CSV table of C-alpha atoms and ligand atoms in Angstrom, one decimal:
chain,number,residue,atom,x,y,z
A,1,MET,CA,-12.1,-27.4,-8.3
A,2,ASN,CA,-8.4,-27.3,-8.5
A,3,THR,CA,-7.1,-27.5,-5.0
A,4,PHE,CA,-3.9,-25.6,-6.0
A,5,GLN,CA,-6.0,-22.6,-7.0
A,6,ALA,CA,-5.9,-19.5,-4.7
A,7,PRO,CA,-9.4,-18.3,-3.8
A,8,ARG,CA,-11.2,-16.1,-6.4
A,9,GLY,CA,-10.0,-12.5,-6.3
A,10,THR,CA,-6.7,-13.4,-4.7
A,11,TYR,CA,-3.2,-14.2,-5.9
A,12,ASP,CA,0.1,-15.3,-4.5
A,13,LEU,CA,3.2,-13.3,-4.5
A,14,ILE,CA,6.0,-15.5,-5.8
A,15,PRO,CA,9.6,-14.9,-6.8
A,16,PRO,CA,10.8,-13.0,-8.7
A,17,ARG,CA,7.8,-10.6,-8.7
A,18,SER,CA,7.4,-10.8,-5.0
A,19,ALA,CA,10.7,-9.0,-4.6
A,20,VAL,CA,9.1,-6.0,-6.4
A,21,PHE,CA,6.3,-6.0,-3.8
A,22,LEU,CA,8.9,-5.9,-1.0
A,23,ALA,CA,10.8,-3.1,-2.7
A,24,VAL,CA,7.5,-1.1,-3.2
A,25,ARG,CA,6.6,-1.5,0.5
A,26,GLU,CA,10.1,-0.4,1.5
A,27,ALA,CA,10.0,2.6,-0.9
A,28,ILE,CA,6.6,3.8,0.4
A,29,SER,CA,7.6,3.4,4.0
A,30,ALA,CA,11.1,5.0,3.7
A,31,PRO,CA,9.9,8.6,3.6
A,32,LEU,CA,7.6,8.0,6.5
A,33,LYS,CA,10.3,6.5,8.7
A,34,ASN,CA,12.3,9.5,7.8
A,35,SER,CA,9.6,11.9,8.9
A,36,GLY,CA,8.7,10.8,12.5
A,37,TYR,CA,6.2,8.1,11.8
A,38,GLY,CA,6.4,5.0,14.0
A,39,TYR,CA,5.4,1.5,12.9
A,40,VAL,CA,2.1,0.2,14.1
A,41,GLU,CA,0.6,-3.3,13.5
A,42,THR,CA,-3.0,-4.1,14.3
A,43,PRO,CA,-4.9,-7.4,14.0
A,44,GLY,CA,-6.2,-8.6,10.7
A,45,PHE,CA,-9.7,-8.5,12.1
A,46,GLU,CA,-11.7,-6.2,14.4
A,47,ASN,CA,-15.1,-6.0,16.0
A,48,VAL,CA,-17.4,-5.4,13.1
A,49,GLU,CA,-18.8,-2.4,15.0
A,50,LEU,CA,-15.6,-0.5,14.5
A,51,PHE,CA,-16.0,-0.4,10.8
A,52,ALA,CA,-19.7,0.0,10.8
A,53,ARG,CA,-19.4,3.1,12.9
A,54,GLY,CA,-16.0,4.3,11.5
A,55,VAL,CA,-16.1,3.7,7.8
A,56,GLY,CA,-19.9,4.1,7.8
A,57,GLU,CA,-22.9,1.8,7.3
A,58,SER,CA,-23.9,3.6,4.1
A,59,THR,CA,-20.6,2.9,2.3
A,60,ASP,CA,-20.2,0.1,-0.2
A,61,ILE,CA,-17.2,-1.1,1.8
A,62,VAL,CA,-19.3,-1.8,4.9
A,63,SER,CA,-22.7,-2.7,3.4
A,64,LYS,CA,-21.5,-4.9,0.5
A,65,GLU,CA,-17.8,-5.7,0.7
A,66,MET,CA,-17.0,-6.6,4.2
A,67,TYR,CA,-16.0,-10.1,5.3
A,68,ALA,CA,-18.1,-10.1,8.4
A,69,PHE,CA,-18.6,-13.3,10.5
A,70,GLU,CA,-19.6,-14.7,13.8
A,71,THR,CA,-16.9,-16.6,15.7
A,72,LYS,CA,-17.6,-19.9,17.6
A,73,GLY,CA,-17.7,-17.8,20.7
A,74,GLY,CA,-20.4,-15.5,19.3
A,75,ASP,CA,-18.2,-12.4,18.6
A,76,GLN,CA,-19.1,-10.4,15.6
A,77,LEU,CA,-15.9,-9.7,13.7
A,78,ALA,CA,-14.8,-8.5,10.3
A,79,LEU,CA,-11.6,-8.9,8.3
A,80,ARG,CA,-10.3,-5.4,8.1
A,81,PRO,CA,-11.3,-3.6,4.8
A,82,GLU,CA,-9.1,-0.6,5.5
A,83,GLY,CA,-6.5,0.6,8.0
A,84,THR,CA,-7.5,3.9,9.4
A,85,ALA,CA,-10.2,2.8,11.8
A,86,SER,CA,-8.0,0.1,13.3
A,87,VAL,CA,-5.0,2.3,13.7
A,88,LEU,CA,-7.1,5.0,15.4
A,89,ARG,CA,-8.6,2.4,17.6
A,90,ALA,CA,-5.2,1.1,18.6
A,91,ALA,CA,-3.9,4.6,19.3
A,92,LEU,CA,-6.9,5.3,21.6
A,93,GLU,CA,-6.6,1.9,23.3
A,94,ALA,CA,-2.9,2.6,24.1
A,95,ASN,CA,-3.7,6.2,25.1
A,96,LEU,CA,-1.0,7.4,22.7
A,97,HIS,CA,-3.0,10.7,22.3
A,98,LYS,CA,-2.5,11.3,26.1
A,99,ALA,CA,1.3,11.0,26.0
A,100,GLY,CA,1.5,14.7,25.3
A,101,ASN,CA,3.1,14.9,21.9
A,102,LEU,CA,0.4,15.3,19.3
A,103,PRO,CA,0.2,14.5,16.5
A,104,VAL,CA,0.7,10.8,17.0
A,105,LYS,CA,2.3,9.8,13.7
A,106,LEU,CA,2.0,6.1,12.7
A,107,TRP,CA,2.7,4.0,9.6
A,108,TYR,CA,1.6,0.5,8.7
A,109,SER,CA,1.7,-2.1,6.1
A,110,GLY,CA,-0.5,-5.1,5.7
A,111,SER,CA,-3.3,-7.1,4.0
A,112,TYR,CA,-6.9,-5.8,3.6
A,113,TYR,CA,-10.0,-7.6,2.5
A,114,ARG,CA,-13.0,-6.5,0.5
A,115,TYR,CA,-15.6,-8.7,-1.2
A,116,GLU,CA,-15.4,-6.9,-4.5
A,117,LYS,CA,-16.0,-8.0,-8.1
A,118,PRO,CA,-12.5,-9.1,-9.0
A,119,GLN,CA,-10.9,-7.5,-12.1
A,120,ALA,CA,-7.5,-6.2,-13.1
A,121,GLY,CA,-6.3,-4.1,-10.2
A,122,ARG,CA,-9.2,-4.9,-8.0
A,123,TYR,CA,-8.8,-7.9,-5.7
A,124,ARG,CA,-10.5,-9.4,-2.6
A,125,HIS,CA,-7.2,-9.5,-0.8
A,126,PHE,CA,-4.8,-6.6,-1.4
A,127,SER,CA,-2.0,-4.9,0.3
A,128,GLN,CA,-1.6,-1.3,1.5
A,129,VAL,CA,1.0,0.8,3.1
A,130,GLY,CA,-0.6,3.6,5.1
A,131,ALA,CA,0.2,6.6,7.3
A,132,GLU,CA,-1.9,8.4,9.9
A,133,ALA,CA,-1.2,11.6,11.8
A,134,ILE,CA,-3.6,11.7,14.8
A,135,GLY,CA,-4.6,14.6,16.9
A,136,ALA,CA,-3.6,17.8,15.2
A,137,GLU,CA,-5.4,20.2,12.9
A,138,ASP,CA,-2.6,21.8,10.9
A,139,PRO,CA,-2.6,22.3,7.1
A,140,ALA,CA,1.2,21.5,7.2
A,141,LEU,CA,0.3,18.0,8.3
A,142,ASP,CA,-2.0,17.4,5.3
A,143,ALA,CA,0.7,18.9,3.1
A,144,GLU,CA,3.4,16.7,4.6
A,145,LEU,CA,1.5,13.5,3.9
A,146,ILE,CA,0.8,14.4,0.3
A,147,ILE,CA,4.4,15.4,-0.3
A,148,LEU,CA,5.7,12.2,1.3
A,149,ALA,CA,3.4,10.0,-0.9
A,150,ASP,CA,4.6,12.0,-4.0
A,151,GLN,CA,8.2,11.4,-2.8
A,152,ALA,CA,7.6,7.7,-2.4
A,153,TYR,CA,6.1,7.3,-5.9
A,154,ARG,CA,8.9,9.3,-7.4
A,155,SER,CA,11.6,7.4,-5.6
A,156,LEU,CA,10.2,4.3,-7.3
A,157,GLY,CA,10.5,5.9,-10.7
A,158,LEU,CA,6.8,6.5,-11.3
A,159,ARG,CA,6.0,9.5,-13.4
A,160,ASP,CA,2.6,9.0,-15.0
A,161,PHE,CA,0.6,9.8,-11.9
A,162,ARG,CA,-1.5,12.8,-10.9
A,163,ILE,CA,-2.7,14.1,-7.6
A,164,LEU,CA,-6.3,15.1,-7.3
A,165,LEU,CA,-7.2,17.4,-4.4
A,166,ASN,CA,-10.5,18.6,-2.9
A,167,SER,CA,-12.0,19.8,0.4
A,168,LEU,CA,-15.1,18.2,1.8
A,169,GLY,CA,-15.8,20.9,4.3
A,170,ASP,CA,-16.4,20.3,8.0
A,171,LYS,CA,-19.4,19.8,10.3
A,172,GLU,CA,-20.4,23.4,9.9
A,173,CYS,CA,-20.6,23.8,6.2
A,174,ARG,CA,-21.0,20.3,4.9
A,175,PRO,CA,-24.5,19.7,6.2
A,176,VAL,CA,-25.7,22.9,4.5
A,177,TYR,CA,-24.2,21.7,1.3
A,178,ARG,CA,-25.6,18.2,1.8
A,179,GLU,CA,-29.1,19.5,2.0
A,180,ALA,CA,-28.7,21.7,-1.1
A,181,LEU,CA,-27.3,18.8,-3.0
A,182,GLN,CA,-30.1,16.5,-1.9
A,183,ALA,CA,-32.7,19.0,-3.0
A,184,PHE,CA,-31.1,19.0,-6.4
A,185,LEU,CA,-30.7,15.2,-6.7
A,186,ARG,CA,-34.2,14.4,-5.6
A,187,ASP,CA,-35.5,16.1,-8.8
A,188,LEU,CA,-33.4,13.9,-11.1
A,189,ASP,CA,-34.4,10.7,-12.9
A,190,LEU,CA,-32.4,8.1,-11.0
A,191,ASP,CA,-32.7,4.4,-10.3
A,192,GLU,CA,-33.9,3.2,-7.0
A,193,ASP,CA,-30.4,2.3,-5.7
A,194,THR,CA,-29.2,5.8,-6.5
A,195,ARG,CA,-32.2,7.4,-4.9
A,196,ARG,CA,-31.5,5.6,-1.7
A,197,ARG,CA,-27.9,6.9,-1.9
A,198,VAL,CA,-29.3,10.4,-2.3
A,199,GLU,CA,-30.8,10.0,1.1
A,200,ILE,CA,-27.9,8.4,3.0
A,201,ASN,CA,-24.8,9.5,1.2
A,202,PRO,CA,-25.6,12.1,-1.5
A,203,LEU,CA,-22.0,13.2,-2.0
A,204,ARG,CA,-21.2,9.7,-3.4
A,205,VAL,CA,-23.7,10.3,-6.2
A,206,LEU,CA,-21.3,13.0,-7.6
A,207,ASP,CA,-18.8,10.1,-7.9
A,208,ASP,CA,-21.1,7.9,-10.0
A,209,LYS,CA,-19.2,6.7,-13.0
A,210,ARG,CA,-22.2,6.2,-15.3
A,211,SER,CA,-22.6,8.8,-18.1
A,212,GLU,CA,-26.4,8.9,-17.8
A,213,VAL,CA,-26.0,10.0,-14.2
A,214,GLN,CA,-23.1,12.3,-14.9
A,215,LYS,CA,-25.1,14.1,-17.6
A,216,GLN,CA,-27.8,15.0,-15.1
A,217,LEU,CA,-25.3,16.4,-12.7
A,218,THR,CA,-24.6,19.4,-14.7
A,219,GLY,CA,-25.6,22.4,-12.7
A,220,ALA,CA,-25.5,20.5,-9.4
A,221,PRO,CA,-24.5,22.7,-6.4
A,222,MET,CA,-20.8,22.4,-5.8
A,223,LEU,CA,-19.3,22.1,-2.3
A,224,ARG,CA,-16.7,24.7,-3.2
A,225,ASP,CA,-19.4,27.4,-3.1
A,226,TYR,CA,-20.5,26.3,0.3
A,227,LEU,CA,-17.2,26.0,2.2
A,228,CYS,CA,-17.1,28.1,5.3
A,229,ASP,CA,-14.4,30.6,5.7
A,230,ALA,CA,-12.4,28.4,8.1
A,231,CYS,CA,-12.4,25.5,5.6
A,232,LYS,CA,-11.6,27.8,2.7
A,233,ALA,CA,-8.6,29.2,4.5
A,234,TYR,CA,-7.4,25.8,5.6
A,235,HIS,CA,-7.6,24.4,2.1
A,236,GLU,CA,-5.8,27.4,0.6
A,237,GLU,CA,-3.0,26.9,3.1
A,238,VAL,CA,-2.7,23.2,2.2
A,239,ARG,CA,-2.6,24.1,-1.5
A,240,ALA,CA,0.0,26.8,-0.9
A,241,LEU,CA,2.3,24.4,1.1
A,242,ILE,CA,2.1,21.7,-1.6
A,243,THR,CA,2.7,24.2,-4.3
A,244,ALA,CA,5.7,25.6,-2.5
A,245,ALA,CA,7.1,22.1,-2.3
A,246,GLY,CA,7.0,21.8,-6.0
A,247,VAL,CA,4.4,19.1,-6.0
A,248,ALA,CA,1.9,19.4,-8.8
A,249,PHE,CA,-1.8,18.7,-8.1
A,250,GLU,CA,-5.2,19.2,-9.7
A,251,ASP,CA,-8.2,20.6,-8.0
A,252,ASP,CA,-11.0,18.0,-8.4
A,253,GLU,CA,-14.2,19.3,-6.8
A,254,LYS,CA,-15.9,15.9,-7.5
A,255,LEU,CA,-13.5,13.9,-5.5
A,256,VAL,CA,-15.5,12.4,-2.7
A,257,ARG,CA,-13.9,9.0,-1.9
A,258,GLY,CA,-15.8,6.0,-0.6
A,259,LEU,CA,-15.5,6.4,3.1
A,260,ASP,CA,-17.8,8.4,5.3
A,261,TYR,CA,-15.2,9.8,7.7
A,262,TYR,CA,-13.5,12.3,5.6
A,263,THR,CA,-13.6,16.1,6.3
A,264,ARG,CA,-11.8,18.9,4.7
A,265,THR,CA,-8.8,17.7,2.7
A,266,THR,CA,-9.3,14.7,0.5
A,267,PHE,CA,-6.9,13.6,-2.2
A,268,GLU,CA,-6.3,10.7,-4.5
A,269,PHE,CA,-3.3,9.6,-6.6
A,270,VAL,CA,-4.3,8.3,-10.0
A,271,HIS,CA,-2.2,6.6,-12.5
A,272,GLY,CA,-2.6,6.8,-16.3
A,273,GLY,CA,-1.7,3.2,-17.0
A,274,LEU,CA,-4.2,1.4,-15.0
A,275,GLY,CA,-7.5,1.6,-16.9
A,276,SER,CA,-10.6,1.9,-14.8
A,277,GLN,CA,-9.0,1.1,-11.5
A,278,SER,CA,-6.8,4.1,-11.7
A,279,ALA,CA,-6.4,5.1,-8.1
A,280,VAL,CA,-3.1,4.0,-6.7
A,281,GLY,CA,-3.6,5.6,-3.4
A,282,GLY,CA,-5.7,8.1,-1.5
A,283,GLY,CA,-6.5,9.7,1.8
A,284,GLY,CA,-7.6,12.8,3.6
A,285,ARG,CA,-8.5,14.4,6.9
A,286,TYR,CA,-10.9,12.7,9.3
A,287,ASP,CA,-11.5,15.1,12.1
A,288,GLY,CA,-14.7,13.4,13.3
A,289,LEU,CA,-13.7,9.7,13.2
A,290,SER,CA,-12.4,9.5,16.7
A,291,GLU,CA,-15.7,10.7,18.1
A,292,MET,CA,-17.6,8.4,15.7
A,293,ILE,CA,-16.0,5.4,17.3
A,294,GLY,CA,-16.5,6.7,20.9
A,295,GLY,CA,-13.2,8.6,21.5
A,296,PRO,CA,-12.4,12.2,22.2
A,297,ALA,CA,-12.1,14.9,19.5
A,298,LEU,CA,-8.9,14.1,17.6
A,299,PRO,CA,-8.6,15.9,14.3
A,300,SER,CA,-6.4,13.6,12.1
A,301,VAL,CA,-5.2,13.0,8.5
A,302,GLY,CA,-3.9,10.0,6.7
A,303,TRP,CA,-3.5,8.0,3.5
A,304,ALA,CA,-3.2,4.5,2.2
A,305,LEU,CA,-1.3,3.6,-0.9
A,306,GLY,CA,-2.2,0.3,-2.7
A,307,VAL,CA,0.9,-1.9,-3.1
A,308,ASP,CA,-0.7,-4.1,-5.8
A,309,ARG,CA,-1.7,-1.2,-8.0
A,310,THR,CA,1.6,0.5,-7.5
A,311,VAL,CA,3.3,-2.6,-8.8
A,312,LEU,CA,0.9,-2.6,-11.8
A,313,ALA,CA,1.6,1.1,-12.4
A,314,LEU,CA,5.4,0.4,-12.4
A,315,GLU,CA,4.8,-2.4,-14.9
A,316,ALA,CA,2.6,-0.1,-17.0
A,317,GLU,CA,5.3,2.5,-17.2
A,318,GLY,CA,8.0,-0.1,-17.9
A,319,VAL,CA,9.9,0.8,-14.8
A,320,VAL,CA,12.2,-2.0,-13.7
A,321,LEU,CA,13.4,-1.6,-10.1
A,322,ASP,CA,17.0,-2.1,-9.4
A,323,ILE,CA,16.7,-5.2,-7.2
A,324,PRO,CA,20.1,-6.7,-6.4
A,325,ALA,CA,20.5,-10.4,-6.9
A,326,ALA,CA,19.6,-12.2,-3.7
A,327,THR,CA,22.7,-14.4,-3.9
A,328,SER,CA,26.3,-13.2,-4.2
A,329,VAL,CA,28.1,-16.5,-4.1
A,330,TYR,CA,26.9,-19.9,-5.3
A,331,ALA,CA,28.9,-22.9,-4.2
A,332,VAL,CA,29.1,-26.0,-6.4
A,333,PRO,CA,30.7,-29.1,-4.8
A,334,LEU,CA,31.9,-32.0,-6.8
A,335,GLY,CA,31.8,-35.1,-4.7
A,336,GLU,CA,31.2,-36.0,-1.0
A,337,GLU,CA,34.3,-34.4,0.5
A,338,ALA,CA,33.8,-31.2,-1.4
A,339,ARG,CA,30.2,-31.1,-0.3
A,340,ARG,CA,31.2,-31.0,3.4
A,341,VAL,CA,34.0,-28.5,2.9
A,342,LEU,CA,32.0,-26.1,0.7
A,343,PHE,CA,29.0,-26.3,2.9
A,344,GLY,CA,31.3,-25.1,5.7
A,345,VAL,CA,32.5,-22.3,3.5
A,346,VAL,CA,28.9,-21.2,2.7
A,347,THR,CA,28.0,-21.2,6.4
A,348,GLU,CA,31.1,-19.0,7.1
A,349,LEU,CA,30.2,-16.7,4.2
A,350,ARG,CA,26.7,-16.3,5.5
A,351,ARG,CA,27.9,-15.6,9.0
A,352,ALA,CA,30.2,-13.0,7.5
A,353,GLY,CA,27.2,-11.3,5.9
A,354,VAL,CA,27.7,-12.5,2.4
A,355,ALA,CA,24.6,-13.9,0.7
A,356,ALA,CA,25.5,-17.4,-0.3
A,357,ASP,CA,23.7,-20.4,-1.7
A,358,PHE,CA,24.7,-24.0,-2.4
A,359,SER,CA,24.0,-26.6,-5.0
A,360,TYR,CA,22.0,-29.2,-3.1
A,361,GLY,CA,21.0,-32.7,-4.2
A,362,GLY,CA,24.3,-34.0,-5.6
A,363,LYS,CA,24.0,-32.4,-9.0
A,364,GLY,CA,26.6,-32.8,-11.7
A,365,LEU,CA,28.8,-29.8,-12.7
A,366,LYS,CA,26.6,-28.8,-15.7
A,367,GLY,CA,23.3,-28.8,-13.8
A,368,ALA,CA,24.8,-27.1,-10.8
A,369,MET,CA,26.4,-24.3,-13.0
A,370,LYS,CA,23.0,-23.7,-14.6
A,371,ASN,CA,21.6,-23.1,-11.1
A,372,ALA,CA,24.5,-20.9,-10.3
A,373,ASN,CA,23.7,-18.8,-13.3
A,374,ARG,CA,20.0,-18.7,-12.5
A,375,SER,CA,20.7,-17.4,-9.0
A,376,GLY,CA,22.2,-14.3,-10.4
A,377,ALA,CA,25.3,-14.6,-8.2
A,378,PRO,CA,28.3,-12.7,-9.4
A,379,TYR,CA,30.6,-15.4,-8.1
A,380,ALA,CA,30.6,-19.2,-8.1
A,381,LEU,CA,32.8,-21.5,-5.9
A,382,VAL,CA,33.6,-24.8,-7.4
A,383,ALA,CA,35.7,-27.6,-5.7
A,384,GLY,CA,36.4,-31.2,-6.5
A,385,GLU,CA,38.7,-33.8,-4.9
A,386,ARG,CA,41.8,-32.5,-6.7
A,387,ASP,CA,41.2,-28.9,-5.5
A,388,LEU,CA,40.8,-30.1,-1.9
A,389,ALA,CA,44.0,-32.1,-2.1
A,390,GLU,CA,45.7,-28.8,-3.0
A,391,GLY,CA,43.9,-26.8,-0.3
A,392,VAL,CA,42.2,-24.6,-2.8
A,393,VAL,CA,38.7,-23.8,-4.4
A,394,GLN,CA,38.0,-22.5,-7.8
A,395,LEU,CA,36.6,-19.0,-7.8
A,396,LYS,CA,34.7,-18.2,-10.9
A,397,ASP,CA,33.7,-14.7,-11.9
A,398,MET,CA,30.3,-15.4,-13.5
A,399,GLU,CA,30.3,-12.3,-15.6
A,400,SER,CA,33.7,-12.6,-17.3
A,401,GLY,CA,33.8,-16.4,-17.0
A,402,GLU,CA,37.3,-16.0,-15.5
A,403,GLN,CA,38.3,-18.7,-13.0
A,404,ARG,CA,41.3,-19.1,-10.7
A,405,SER,CA,42.4,-21.1,-7.6
A,406,VAL,CA,42.0,-19.4,-4.2
A,407,PRO,CA,43.4,-20.9,-1.0
A,408,LEU,CA,40.6,-22.3,1.2
A,409,GLU,CA,41.8,-20.4,4.2
A,410,THR,CA,41.4,-17.0,2.5
A,411,VAL,CA,38.4,-17.5,0.2
A,412,VAL,CA,35.9,-16.0,2.7
A,413,SER,CA,37.9,-12.9,3.4
A,414,GLU,CA,38.7,-12.4,-0.3
A,415,LEU,CA,35.0,-12.7,-1.2
A,416,ARG,CA,34.0,-10.4,1.6
A,417,ALA,CA,36.5,-7.8,0.3
A,418,LYS,CA,35.3,-8.2,-3.3
A,419,LEU,CA,31.7,-7.8,-2.4
A,420,ALA,CA,32.1,-5.0,0.1
B,501,LIG,P1,-9.3,3.2,-0.3
B,501,LIG,O1,-9.1,2.7,1.1
B,501,LIG,O2,-10.4,2.6,-1.0
B,501,LIG,O3,-9.1,4.6,-0.5
B,501,LIG,O4,-8.0,2.5,-1.1
B,501,LIG,C1,-6.7,3.0,-1.1
B,501,LIG,C2,-5.9,2.3,-2.1
B,501,LIG,O5,-5.9,0.9,-1.8
B,501,LIG,C3,-6.4,2.4,-3.5
B,501,LIG,O6,-6.0,3.6,-4.1
B,501,LIG,C4,-5.9,1.2,-4.2
B,501,LIG,O7,-4.6,1.4,-4.6
B,501,LIG,C5,-5.9,0.2,-3.0
B,501,LIG,N1,-7.1,-0.7,-3.1
B,501,LIG,C6,-8.3,-0.5,-2.6
B,501,LIG,N2,-9.2,-1.5,-2.8
B,501,LIG,C7,-8.5,-2.4,-3.6
B,501,LIG,C8,-8.8,-3.6,-4.2
B,501,LIG,N3,-9.9,-4.2,-4.0
B,501,LIG,N4,-7.8,-4.3,-4.8
B,501,LIG,C9,-6.5,-3.7,-5.0
B,501,LIG,N5,-6.2,-2.5,-4.4
B,501,LIG,C10,-7.1,-1.9,-3.7
């Protein structure tokens, strides 16, 4: 084993691509910060019970993909496979729902862990930015979240994505549908695994990607025909609000999603350039989750957008984000005395808010200028013994190649003005 190799299914974010990840996280969170969502951060692991009860024992996420372990102290923990259960747990623990201003709106950004079969766009460690609006049943809230995700993707320049929308009904109508679906599925020719799924999570069978299963599903009862009047009206209102906002979506009555807690609104963002792992983000309403983990009734809605897949989607569309060079001024000292003086100038520049870097390691002019070029800095400062004797430094415009002497005393203010 190569000891420099990251574990299977994981990868490192390194410059320059890592800057794209930061920009994507920033772009996804910006519309949330602008819409009343406060930042929340929860631990990377939780009691395994939270996910077992929240996400659901019958889901692949909990039954197959969770990094669950026992600590030396005997606690049963799991690395978080998703964000919603943790965020809701944190809100309940802090009694945010009792502070009197529902919904509690929170956003988060972090690492998630699933023991999946690694492939392009599917990793064992991945990164999401998510949003949860806790404690209100209001179609405008569902619409808000869908509109904000659309805005986030568009602000990045993504165009080739679609929004799939469905309603999963509520605790009144879904059980009736579930039974009708089970009765239909029990008559099909299915493998043992799928038969088991029919009994514990029949809606997931609709989601089966295999064509031999899909073929048999023709004529299966559809949830749409079983929605109660309240769910129908709710869903129509969500659709109307999104439509009025000019956000295009497609009704997808087979959209179920892999987590047990969803009720009513569910949605997914899929991208055309990602092959089989086409979902860049998804979410929905989870009116029963709080009670499932032992809390009061708190109807809520949320989403999580995958940062890794959003970056892949940008690459697939050939979108290059406008990420400014990290360094504005690169200082190149020639000789001992110049090193001291220019290092002082760099420190001053940094304190003045100018992004500055320095040629370390006593490089010669040629090597140092190569590094200056590589840094992307629009300006270089070069100084040797003769410049210092005259009290000046050479200021080089890296784009035009033009170079001139600038008095040492004024170089910081001049650069500040140029870069403002
Ligand atoms: P989910 O919680 O499964 O609905 O996932 C929400 C989003 O997180 C997905 O649309 C993906 O963009 C991302 N995601 C989920 N699982 C993975 C994974 N194993 N690797 C990379 N991204 C993932």
